[in-house]
GROMACS .gro file of C-alpha atoms in nm:
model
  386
    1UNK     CA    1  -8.752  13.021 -23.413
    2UNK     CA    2  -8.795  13.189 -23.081
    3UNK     CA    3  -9.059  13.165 -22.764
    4UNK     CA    4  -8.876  13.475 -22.659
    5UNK     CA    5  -9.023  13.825 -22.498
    6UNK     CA    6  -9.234  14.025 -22.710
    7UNK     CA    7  -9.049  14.327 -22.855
    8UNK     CA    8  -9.072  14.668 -22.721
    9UNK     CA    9  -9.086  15.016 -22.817
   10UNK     CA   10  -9.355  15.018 -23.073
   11UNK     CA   11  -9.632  15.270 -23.066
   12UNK     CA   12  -9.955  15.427 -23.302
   13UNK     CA   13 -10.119  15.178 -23.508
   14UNK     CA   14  -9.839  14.997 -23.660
   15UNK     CA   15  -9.730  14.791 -23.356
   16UNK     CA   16 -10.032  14.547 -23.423
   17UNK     CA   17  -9.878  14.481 -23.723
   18UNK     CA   18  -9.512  14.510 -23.679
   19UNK     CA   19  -9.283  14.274 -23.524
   20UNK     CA   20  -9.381  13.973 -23.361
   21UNK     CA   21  -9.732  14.117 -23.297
   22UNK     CA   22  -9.750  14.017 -22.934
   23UNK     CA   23 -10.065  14.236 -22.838
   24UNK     CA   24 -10.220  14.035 -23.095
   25UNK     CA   25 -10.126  13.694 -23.011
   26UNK     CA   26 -10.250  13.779 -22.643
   27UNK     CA   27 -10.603  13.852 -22.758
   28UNK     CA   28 -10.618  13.551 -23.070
   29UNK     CA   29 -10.529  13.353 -22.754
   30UNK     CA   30 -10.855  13.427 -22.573
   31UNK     CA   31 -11.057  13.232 -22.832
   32UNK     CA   32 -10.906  12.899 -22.862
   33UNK     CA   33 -10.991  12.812 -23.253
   34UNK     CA   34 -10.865  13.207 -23.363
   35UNK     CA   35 -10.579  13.137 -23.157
   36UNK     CA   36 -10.515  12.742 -23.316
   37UNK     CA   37 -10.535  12.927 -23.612
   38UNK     CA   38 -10.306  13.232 -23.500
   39UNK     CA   39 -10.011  13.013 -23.418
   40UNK     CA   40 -10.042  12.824 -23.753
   41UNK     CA   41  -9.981  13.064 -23.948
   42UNK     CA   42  -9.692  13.161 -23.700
   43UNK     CA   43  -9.577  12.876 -23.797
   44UNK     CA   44  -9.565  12.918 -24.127
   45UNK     CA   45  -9.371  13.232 -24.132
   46UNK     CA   46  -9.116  13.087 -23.871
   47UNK     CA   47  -8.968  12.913 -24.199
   48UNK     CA   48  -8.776  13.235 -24.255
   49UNK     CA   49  -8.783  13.300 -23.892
   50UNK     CA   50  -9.062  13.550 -23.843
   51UNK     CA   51  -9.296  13.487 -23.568
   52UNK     CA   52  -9.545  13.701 -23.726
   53UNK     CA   53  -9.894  13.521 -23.848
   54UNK     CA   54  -9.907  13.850 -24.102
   55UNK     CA   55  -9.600  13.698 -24.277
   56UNK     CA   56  -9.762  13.319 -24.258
   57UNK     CA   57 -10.064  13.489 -24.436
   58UNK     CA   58  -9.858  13.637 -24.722
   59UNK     CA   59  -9.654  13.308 -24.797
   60UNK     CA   60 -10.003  13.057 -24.769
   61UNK     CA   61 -10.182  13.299 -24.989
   62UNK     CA   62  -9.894  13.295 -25.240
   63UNK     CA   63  -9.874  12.904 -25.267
   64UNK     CA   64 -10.267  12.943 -25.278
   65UNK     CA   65 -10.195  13.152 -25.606
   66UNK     CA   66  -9.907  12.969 -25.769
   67UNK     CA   67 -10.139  12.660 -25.751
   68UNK     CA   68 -10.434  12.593 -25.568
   69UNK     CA   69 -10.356  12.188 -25.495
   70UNK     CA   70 -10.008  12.313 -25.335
   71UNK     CA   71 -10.185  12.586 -25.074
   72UNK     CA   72 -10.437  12.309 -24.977
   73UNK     CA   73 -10.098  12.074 -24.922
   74UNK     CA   74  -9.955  12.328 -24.716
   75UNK     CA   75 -10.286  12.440 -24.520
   76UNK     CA   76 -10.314  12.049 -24.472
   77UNK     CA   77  -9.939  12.036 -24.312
   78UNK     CA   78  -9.923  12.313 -24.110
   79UNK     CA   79 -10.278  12.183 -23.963
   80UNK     CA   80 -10.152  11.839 -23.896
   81UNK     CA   81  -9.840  11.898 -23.748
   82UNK     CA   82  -9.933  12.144 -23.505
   83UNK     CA   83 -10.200  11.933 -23.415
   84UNK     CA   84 -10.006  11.662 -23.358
   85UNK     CA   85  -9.773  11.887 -23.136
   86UNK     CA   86 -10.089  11.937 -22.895
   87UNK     CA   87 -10.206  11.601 -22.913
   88UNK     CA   88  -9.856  11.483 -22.796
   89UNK     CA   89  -9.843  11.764 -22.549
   90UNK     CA   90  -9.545  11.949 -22.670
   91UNK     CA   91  -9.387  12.241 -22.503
   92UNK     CA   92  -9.742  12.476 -22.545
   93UNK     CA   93  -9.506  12.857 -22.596
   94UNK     CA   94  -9.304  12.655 -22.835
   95UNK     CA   95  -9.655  12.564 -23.050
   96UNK     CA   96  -9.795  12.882 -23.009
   97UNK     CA   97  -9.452  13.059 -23.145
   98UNK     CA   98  -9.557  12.809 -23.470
   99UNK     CA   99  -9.240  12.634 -23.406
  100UNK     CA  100  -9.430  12.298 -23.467
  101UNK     CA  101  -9.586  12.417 -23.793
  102UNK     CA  102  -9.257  12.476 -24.007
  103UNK     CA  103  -9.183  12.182 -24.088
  104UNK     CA  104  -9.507  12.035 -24.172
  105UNK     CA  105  -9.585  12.306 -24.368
  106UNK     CA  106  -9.307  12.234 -24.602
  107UNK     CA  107  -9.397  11.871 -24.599
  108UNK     CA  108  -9.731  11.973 -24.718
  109UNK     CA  109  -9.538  12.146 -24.988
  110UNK     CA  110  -9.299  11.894 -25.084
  111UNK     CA  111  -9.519  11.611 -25.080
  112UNK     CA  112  -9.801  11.819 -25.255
  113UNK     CA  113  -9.504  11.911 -25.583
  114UNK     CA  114  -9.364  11.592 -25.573
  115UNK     CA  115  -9.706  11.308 -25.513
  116UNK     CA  116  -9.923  11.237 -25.822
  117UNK     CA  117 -10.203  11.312 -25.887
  118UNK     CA  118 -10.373  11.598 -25.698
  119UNK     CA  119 -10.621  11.616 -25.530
  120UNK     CA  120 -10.573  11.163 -25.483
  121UNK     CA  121 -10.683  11.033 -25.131
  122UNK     CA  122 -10.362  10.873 -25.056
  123UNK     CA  123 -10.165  11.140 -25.165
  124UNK     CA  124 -10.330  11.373 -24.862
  125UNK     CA  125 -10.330  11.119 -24.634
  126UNK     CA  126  -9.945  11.058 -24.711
  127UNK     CA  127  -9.954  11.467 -24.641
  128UNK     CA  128 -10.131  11.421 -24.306
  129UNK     CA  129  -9.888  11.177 -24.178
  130UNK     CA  130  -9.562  11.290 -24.260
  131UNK     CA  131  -9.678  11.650 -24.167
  132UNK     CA  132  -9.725  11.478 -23.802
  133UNK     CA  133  -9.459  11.302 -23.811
  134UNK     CA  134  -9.223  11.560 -23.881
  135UNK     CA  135  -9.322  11.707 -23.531
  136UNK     CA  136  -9.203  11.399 -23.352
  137UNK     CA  137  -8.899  11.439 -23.528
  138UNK     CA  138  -8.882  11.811 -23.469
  139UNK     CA  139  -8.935  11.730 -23.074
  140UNK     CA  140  -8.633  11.481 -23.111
  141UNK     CA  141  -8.395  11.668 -23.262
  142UNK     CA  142  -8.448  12.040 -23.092
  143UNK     CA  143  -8.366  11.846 -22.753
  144UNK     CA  144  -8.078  11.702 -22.898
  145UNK     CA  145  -7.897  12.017 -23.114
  146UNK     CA  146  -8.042  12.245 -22.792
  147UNK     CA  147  -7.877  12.005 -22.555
  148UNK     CA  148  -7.596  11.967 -22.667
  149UNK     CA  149  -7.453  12.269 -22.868
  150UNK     CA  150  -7.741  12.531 -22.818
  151UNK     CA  151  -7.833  12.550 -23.189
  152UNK     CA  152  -8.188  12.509 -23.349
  153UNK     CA  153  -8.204  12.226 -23.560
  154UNK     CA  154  -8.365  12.439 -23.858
  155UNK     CA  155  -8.594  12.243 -24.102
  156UNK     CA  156  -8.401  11.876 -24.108
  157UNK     CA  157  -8.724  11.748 -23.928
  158UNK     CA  158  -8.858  11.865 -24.273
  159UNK     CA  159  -8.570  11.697 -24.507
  160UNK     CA  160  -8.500  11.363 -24.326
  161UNK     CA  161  -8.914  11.348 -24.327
  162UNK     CA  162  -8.972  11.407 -24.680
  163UNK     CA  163  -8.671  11.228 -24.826
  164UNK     CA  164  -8.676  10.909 -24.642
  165UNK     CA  165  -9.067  10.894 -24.782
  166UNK     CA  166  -8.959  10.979 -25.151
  167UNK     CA  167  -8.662  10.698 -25.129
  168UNK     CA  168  -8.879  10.478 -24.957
  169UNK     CA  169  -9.170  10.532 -25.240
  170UNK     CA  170  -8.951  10.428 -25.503
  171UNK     CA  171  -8.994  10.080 -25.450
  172UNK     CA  172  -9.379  10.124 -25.339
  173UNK     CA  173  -9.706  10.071 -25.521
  174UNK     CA  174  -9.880  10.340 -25.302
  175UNK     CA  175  -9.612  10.572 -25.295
  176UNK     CA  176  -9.802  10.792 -25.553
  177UNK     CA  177  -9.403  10.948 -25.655
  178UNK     CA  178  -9.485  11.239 -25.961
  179UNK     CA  179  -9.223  11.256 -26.257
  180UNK     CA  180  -9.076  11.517 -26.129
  181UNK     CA  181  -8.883  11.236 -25.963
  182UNK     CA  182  -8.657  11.029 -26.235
  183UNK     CA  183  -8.342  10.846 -26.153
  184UNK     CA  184  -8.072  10.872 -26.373
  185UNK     CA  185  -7.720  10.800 -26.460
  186UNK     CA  186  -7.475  10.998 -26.306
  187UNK     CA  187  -7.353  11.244 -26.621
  188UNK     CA  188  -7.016  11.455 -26.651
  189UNK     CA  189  -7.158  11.752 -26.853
  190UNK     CA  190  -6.982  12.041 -26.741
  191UNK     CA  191  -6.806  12.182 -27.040
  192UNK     CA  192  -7.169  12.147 -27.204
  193UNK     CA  193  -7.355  12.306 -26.923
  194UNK     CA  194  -7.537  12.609 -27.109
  195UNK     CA  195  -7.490  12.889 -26.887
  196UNK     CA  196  -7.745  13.177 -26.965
  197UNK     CA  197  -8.035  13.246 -26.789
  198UNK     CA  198  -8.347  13.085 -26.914
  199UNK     CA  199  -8.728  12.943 -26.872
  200UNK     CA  200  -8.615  12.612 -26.976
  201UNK     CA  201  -8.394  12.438 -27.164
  202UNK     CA  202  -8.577  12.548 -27.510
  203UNK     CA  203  -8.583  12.913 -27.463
  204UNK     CA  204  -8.338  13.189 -27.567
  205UNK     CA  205  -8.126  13.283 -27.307
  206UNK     CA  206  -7.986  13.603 -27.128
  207UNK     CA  207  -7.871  13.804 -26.812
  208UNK     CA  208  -8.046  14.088 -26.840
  209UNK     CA  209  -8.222  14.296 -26.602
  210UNK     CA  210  -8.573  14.120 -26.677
  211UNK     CA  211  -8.363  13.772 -26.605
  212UNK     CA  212  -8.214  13.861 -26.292
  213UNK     CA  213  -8.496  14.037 -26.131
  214UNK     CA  214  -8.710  13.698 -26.235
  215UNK     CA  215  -8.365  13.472 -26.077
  216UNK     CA  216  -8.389  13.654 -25.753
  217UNK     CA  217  -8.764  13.695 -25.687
  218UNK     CA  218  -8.796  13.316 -25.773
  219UNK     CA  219  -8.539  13.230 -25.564
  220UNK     CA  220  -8.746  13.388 -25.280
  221UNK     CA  221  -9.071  13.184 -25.387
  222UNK     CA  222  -8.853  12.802 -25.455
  223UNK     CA  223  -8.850  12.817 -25.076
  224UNK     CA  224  -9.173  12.721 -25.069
  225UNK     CA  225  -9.251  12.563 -25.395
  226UNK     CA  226  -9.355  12.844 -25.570
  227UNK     CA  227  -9.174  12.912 -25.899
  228UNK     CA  228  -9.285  13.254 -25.981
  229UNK     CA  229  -9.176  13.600 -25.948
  230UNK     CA  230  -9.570  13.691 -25.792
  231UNK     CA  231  -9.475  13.425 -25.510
  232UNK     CA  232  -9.153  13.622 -25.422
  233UNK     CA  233  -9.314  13.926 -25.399
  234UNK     CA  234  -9.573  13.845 -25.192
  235UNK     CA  235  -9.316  13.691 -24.921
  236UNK     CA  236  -9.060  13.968 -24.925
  237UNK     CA  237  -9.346  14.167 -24.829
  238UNK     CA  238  -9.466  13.936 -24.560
  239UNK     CA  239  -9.146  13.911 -24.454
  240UNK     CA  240  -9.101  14.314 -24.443
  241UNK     CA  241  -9.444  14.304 -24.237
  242UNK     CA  242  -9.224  14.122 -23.906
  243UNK     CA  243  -8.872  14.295 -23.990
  244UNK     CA  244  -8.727  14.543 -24.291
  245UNK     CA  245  -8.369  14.410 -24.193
  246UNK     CA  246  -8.463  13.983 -24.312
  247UNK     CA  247  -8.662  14.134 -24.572
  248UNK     CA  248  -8.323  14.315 -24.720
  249UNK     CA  249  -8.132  13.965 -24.634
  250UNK     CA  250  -8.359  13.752 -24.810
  251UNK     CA  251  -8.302  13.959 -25.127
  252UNK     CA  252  -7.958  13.992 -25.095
  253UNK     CA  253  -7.926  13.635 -24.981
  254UNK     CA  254  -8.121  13.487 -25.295
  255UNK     CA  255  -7.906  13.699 -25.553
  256UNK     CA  256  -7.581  13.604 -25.377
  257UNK     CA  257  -7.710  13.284 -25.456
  258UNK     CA  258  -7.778  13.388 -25.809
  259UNK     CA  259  -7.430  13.530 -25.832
  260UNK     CA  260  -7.254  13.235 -25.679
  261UNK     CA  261  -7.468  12.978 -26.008
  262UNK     CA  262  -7.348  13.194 -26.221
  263UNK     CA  263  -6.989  13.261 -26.106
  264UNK     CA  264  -6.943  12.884 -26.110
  265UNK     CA  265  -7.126  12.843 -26.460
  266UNK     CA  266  -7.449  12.645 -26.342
  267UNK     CA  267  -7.723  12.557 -26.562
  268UNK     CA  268  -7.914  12.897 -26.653
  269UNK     CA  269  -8.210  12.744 -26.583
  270UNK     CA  270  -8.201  12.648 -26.246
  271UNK     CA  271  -8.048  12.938 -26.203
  272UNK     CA  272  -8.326  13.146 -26.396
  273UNK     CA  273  -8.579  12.964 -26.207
  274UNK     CA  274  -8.411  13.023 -25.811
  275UNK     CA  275  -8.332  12.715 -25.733
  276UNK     CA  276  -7.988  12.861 -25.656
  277UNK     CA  277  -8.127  13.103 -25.401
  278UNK     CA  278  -8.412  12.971 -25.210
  279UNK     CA  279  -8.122  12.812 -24.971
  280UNK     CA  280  -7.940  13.122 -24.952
  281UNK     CA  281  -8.184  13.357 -24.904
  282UNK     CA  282  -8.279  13.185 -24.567
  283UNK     CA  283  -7.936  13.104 -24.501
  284UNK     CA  284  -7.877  13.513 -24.527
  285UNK     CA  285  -8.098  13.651 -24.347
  286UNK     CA  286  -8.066  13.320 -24.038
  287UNK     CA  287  -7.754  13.528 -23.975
  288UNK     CA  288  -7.711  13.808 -24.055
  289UNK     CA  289  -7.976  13.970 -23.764
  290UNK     CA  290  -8.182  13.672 -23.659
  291UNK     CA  291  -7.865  13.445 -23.481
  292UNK     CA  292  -7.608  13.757 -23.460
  293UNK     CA  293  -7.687  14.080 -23.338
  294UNK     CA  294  -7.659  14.275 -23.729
  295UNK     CA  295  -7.285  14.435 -23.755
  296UNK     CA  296  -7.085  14.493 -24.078
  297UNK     CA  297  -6.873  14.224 -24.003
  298UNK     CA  298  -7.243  13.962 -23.923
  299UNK     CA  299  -7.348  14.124 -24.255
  300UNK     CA  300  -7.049  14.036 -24.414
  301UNK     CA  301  -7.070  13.686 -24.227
  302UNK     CA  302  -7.391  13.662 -24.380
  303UNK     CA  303  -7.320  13.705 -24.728
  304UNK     CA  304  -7.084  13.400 -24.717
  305UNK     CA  305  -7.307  13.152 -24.589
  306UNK     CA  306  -7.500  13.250 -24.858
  307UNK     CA  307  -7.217  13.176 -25.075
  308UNK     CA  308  -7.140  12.864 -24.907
  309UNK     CA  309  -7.481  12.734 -24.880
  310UNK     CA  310  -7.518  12.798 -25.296
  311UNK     CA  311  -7.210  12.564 -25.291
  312UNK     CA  312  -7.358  12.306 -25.076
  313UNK     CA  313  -7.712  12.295 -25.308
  314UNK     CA  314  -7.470  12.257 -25.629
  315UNK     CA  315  -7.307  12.001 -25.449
  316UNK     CA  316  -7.589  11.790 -25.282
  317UNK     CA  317  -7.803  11.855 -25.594
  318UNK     CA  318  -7.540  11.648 -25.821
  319UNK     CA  319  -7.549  11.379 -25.566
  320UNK     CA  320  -7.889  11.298 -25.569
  321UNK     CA  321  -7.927  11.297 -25.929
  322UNK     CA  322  -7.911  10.923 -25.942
  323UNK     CA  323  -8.233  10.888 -25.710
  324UNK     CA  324  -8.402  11.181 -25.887
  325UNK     CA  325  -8.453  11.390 -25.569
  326UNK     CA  326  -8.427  11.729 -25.488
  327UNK     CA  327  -8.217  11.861 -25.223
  328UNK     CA  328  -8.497  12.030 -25.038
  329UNK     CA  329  -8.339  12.266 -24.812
  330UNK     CA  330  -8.004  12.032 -24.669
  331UNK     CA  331  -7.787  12.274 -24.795
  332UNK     CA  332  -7.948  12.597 -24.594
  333UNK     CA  333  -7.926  12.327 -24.287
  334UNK     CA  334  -7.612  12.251 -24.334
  335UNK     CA  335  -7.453  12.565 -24.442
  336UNK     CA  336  -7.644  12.758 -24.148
  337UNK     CA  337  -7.574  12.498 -23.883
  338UNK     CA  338  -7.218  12.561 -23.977
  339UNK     CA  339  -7.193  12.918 -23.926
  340UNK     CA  340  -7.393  12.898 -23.580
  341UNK     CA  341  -7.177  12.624 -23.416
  342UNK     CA  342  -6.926  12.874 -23.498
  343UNK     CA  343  -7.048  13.138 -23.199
  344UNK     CA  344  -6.822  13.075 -22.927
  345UNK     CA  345  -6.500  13.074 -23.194
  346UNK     CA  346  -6.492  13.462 -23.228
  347UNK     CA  347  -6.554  13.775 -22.999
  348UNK     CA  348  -6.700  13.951 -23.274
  349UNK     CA  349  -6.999  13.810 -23.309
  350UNK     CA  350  -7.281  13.834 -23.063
  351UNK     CA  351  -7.477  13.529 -23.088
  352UNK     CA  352  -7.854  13.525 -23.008
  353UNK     CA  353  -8.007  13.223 -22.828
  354UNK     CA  354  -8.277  13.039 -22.989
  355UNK     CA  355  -8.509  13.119 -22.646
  356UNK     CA  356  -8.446  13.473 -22.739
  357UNK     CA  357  -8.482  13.549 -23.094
  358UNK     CA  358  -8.722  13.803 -23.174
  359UNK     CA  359  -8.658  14.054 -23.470
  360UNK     CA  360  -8.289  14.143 -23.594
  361UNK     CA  361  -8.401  14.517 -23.520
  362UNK     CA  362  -8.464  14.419 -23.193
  363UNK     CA  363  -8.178  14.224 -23.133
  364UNK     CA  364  -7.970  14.532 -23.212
  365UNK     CA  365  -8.211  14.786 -23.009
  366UNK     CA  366  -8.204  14.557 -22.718
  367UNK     CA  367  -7.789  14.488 -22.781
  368UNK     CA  368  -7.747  14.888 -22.739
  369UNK     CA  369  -7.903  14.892 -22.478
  370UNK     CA  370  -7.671  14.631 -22.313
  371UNK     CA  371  -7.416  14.800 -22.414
  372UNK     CA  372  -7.461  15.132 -22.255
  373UNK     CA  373  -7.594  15.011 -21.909
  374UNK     CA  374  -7.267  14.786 -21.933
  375UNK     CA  375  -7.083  15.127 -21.980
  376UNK     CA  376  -7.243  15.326 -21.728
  377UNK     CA  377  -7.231  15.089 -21.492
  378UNK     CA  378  -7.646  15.051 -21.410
  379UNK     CA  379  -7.761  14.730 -21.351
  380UNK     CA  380  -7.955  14.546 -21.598
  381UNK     CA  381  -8.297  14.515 -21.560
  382UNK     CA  382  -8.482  14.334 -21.852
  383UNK     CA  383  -8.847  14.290 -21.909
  384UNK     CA  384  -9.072  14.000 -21.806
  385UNK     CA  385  -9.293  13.822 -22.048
  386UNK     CA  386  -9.603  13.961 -22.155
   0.00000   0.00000   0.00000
């Protein structure tokens, strides 16, 4: 979630694709509706952090592919919220880095899975609203966490959004809520929790290869609604497009979320189906590179957010059983947040500033290069924006 200098370094044909993509941002900007359109899909992929409108492409066309009615939801959120962010006249870097478009485009998504039926009037002009909305809120809250600790507030514009309109639609006659939300008793069940991973709750279960490769890939895809190993693919790949080192993350982050479901005998088929990854895999990959200049010891630091992020969702997910609501992604925001307000606790992490987040392999190119003018005693110069 960065406004930060474009990378450097990048020659040949592959530095209009690689990175942030900053040669082609300065030319979408020329023409004002390919550039509106540019820094939506920015947006989009700045939900795992990549400023890249190749990796917004890859994730919108695979919620356009897991379900046509959830890519229009999307489309629809990223749309109004950025809007909304230039209507209001918002920080104008910040929109065009998409960091106005995140959240609504997971409002899209949320509202678009959990509204009845598709396709309804109301339902899309719930989606319109809230997508705004969330940009307000998103205004509100970066001041606030970048005031006063100099963290981003990650996707709770997103979460506080969505959840205070599913709670509130319990009680309304136009809140159009799916069955996909059902209260229900609180249950103690954990001796009779079936453990292997599974479709659903009818099918045979198993951990092998097929099972885990499905757990993982899914895991990448719940982060955006999608339950299906295609869905993963496609954004690992869009995700490899802006930087190989998140792309390695997010795998690694969604099976240590696998692992951790499994370790602590979860039901096989959320498990199965990702919903013990999605929060990891961002969680992962938010710091291991994107926050902390990538190290053994940030990879390692990493890898247990992960693991305390999949504790969070099994947590926050038992608590909102009664109300019949997911737990969207609180437990990446609160797990993540955790591990960032942790930078000024240790020298041996090099902490990245949200104002100058780029790629993780930048971060460490432009850390080495710190480091040796530090060492041989040259002052610093640094580059100006493009």
């Amino acid at each position: 979630m960065t406004t930060a200098p474009p990378e450097r370094g990048h020659h040949g044909p592959w530095r209009w694709i690689n990175g942030t993509m900053p040669e082609v941002d300065e030319r979408a900007l020329k023409v004002p509706v390919i550039g509106f359109l540019e820094y939506c899909l920015r947006g989009i992929g700045q939900v795992v952090f990549m400023n890249s409108p190749i990796t917004g492409a890859f994730i919108l066309l695979a919620t356009w592919l897991q379900e046509p009615w959830l890519g229009f939801g999307a489309t629809v959120g990223v749309l109004a919220s950025t809007l909304a962010a230039l209507a209001l006249g918002f920080d104008r870097d910040a929109i065009h880095a998409g960091l106005y478009g995140f959240n609504g485009v997971l409002v899209g998504l949320g509202l678009a899975l959990f509204l009845s039926p598709p396709w309804d009037g109301i339902v899309i002009l719930w989606i319109i609203l809230l997508s705004a909305a969330s940009s307000i809120l998103m205004a509100a809250l970066a001041a606030s966490f970048g005031g006063a600790w100099g963290v981003p507030p990650f996707t709770l514009a997103f979460n506080i959004t969505t959840l205070t309109f599913l709670i509130a639609a319990l009680h309304l006659t136009r809140g159009r809520l799916a069955d996909s939300i059902a209260p229900a008793a609180p249950q103690v069940n954990g001796p009779g929790v079936r453990t292997s991973l599974r479709a659903s709750a009818e099918a045979t279960g198993n951990t092998d290869v097929v099972a885990v490769i499905n757990a993982i890939f899914r895991g990448i895809g719940q982060l955006f609604f999608c339950n299906s190993i295609l869905a993963g693919v496609l954004i690992i790949v869009g995700i490899a497009f802006c930087s190989r080192i998140a792309a390695l993350f997010a795998l690694i982050g969604s099976a240590v979320g696998m692992l951790t479901g499994m370790a602590l005998g979860a039901d096989g088929v959320l498990i199965y189906n990702g919903l013990w990854g999605f929060n990891s895999f961002d969680a992962a990959l938010a710091i291991a590179g994107v926050f902390y200049v990538l190290t053994w010891r940030s990879a390692i630091l990493g890898v247990l957010c992960a693991i305390f992020t999949a504790l969070l969702f099994g947590a926050i997910a038992s608590m909102f059983v009664p109300w019949g609501l997911p737990a969207l992604t609180l437990p990446f925001c609160f797990g993540t947040l955790t591990f960032v307000l942790m930078k000024d606790s240790s020298k041996f992490f090099e902490w990245v500033p949200p104002a100058k987040v780029i790629t993780p392999e930048e971060h460490v190119r432009r850390s080495h290069e710190e480091h040796a003018m530090a060492g041989s005693g040259v002052p610093e110069t640094r580059p100006g924006p493009a």
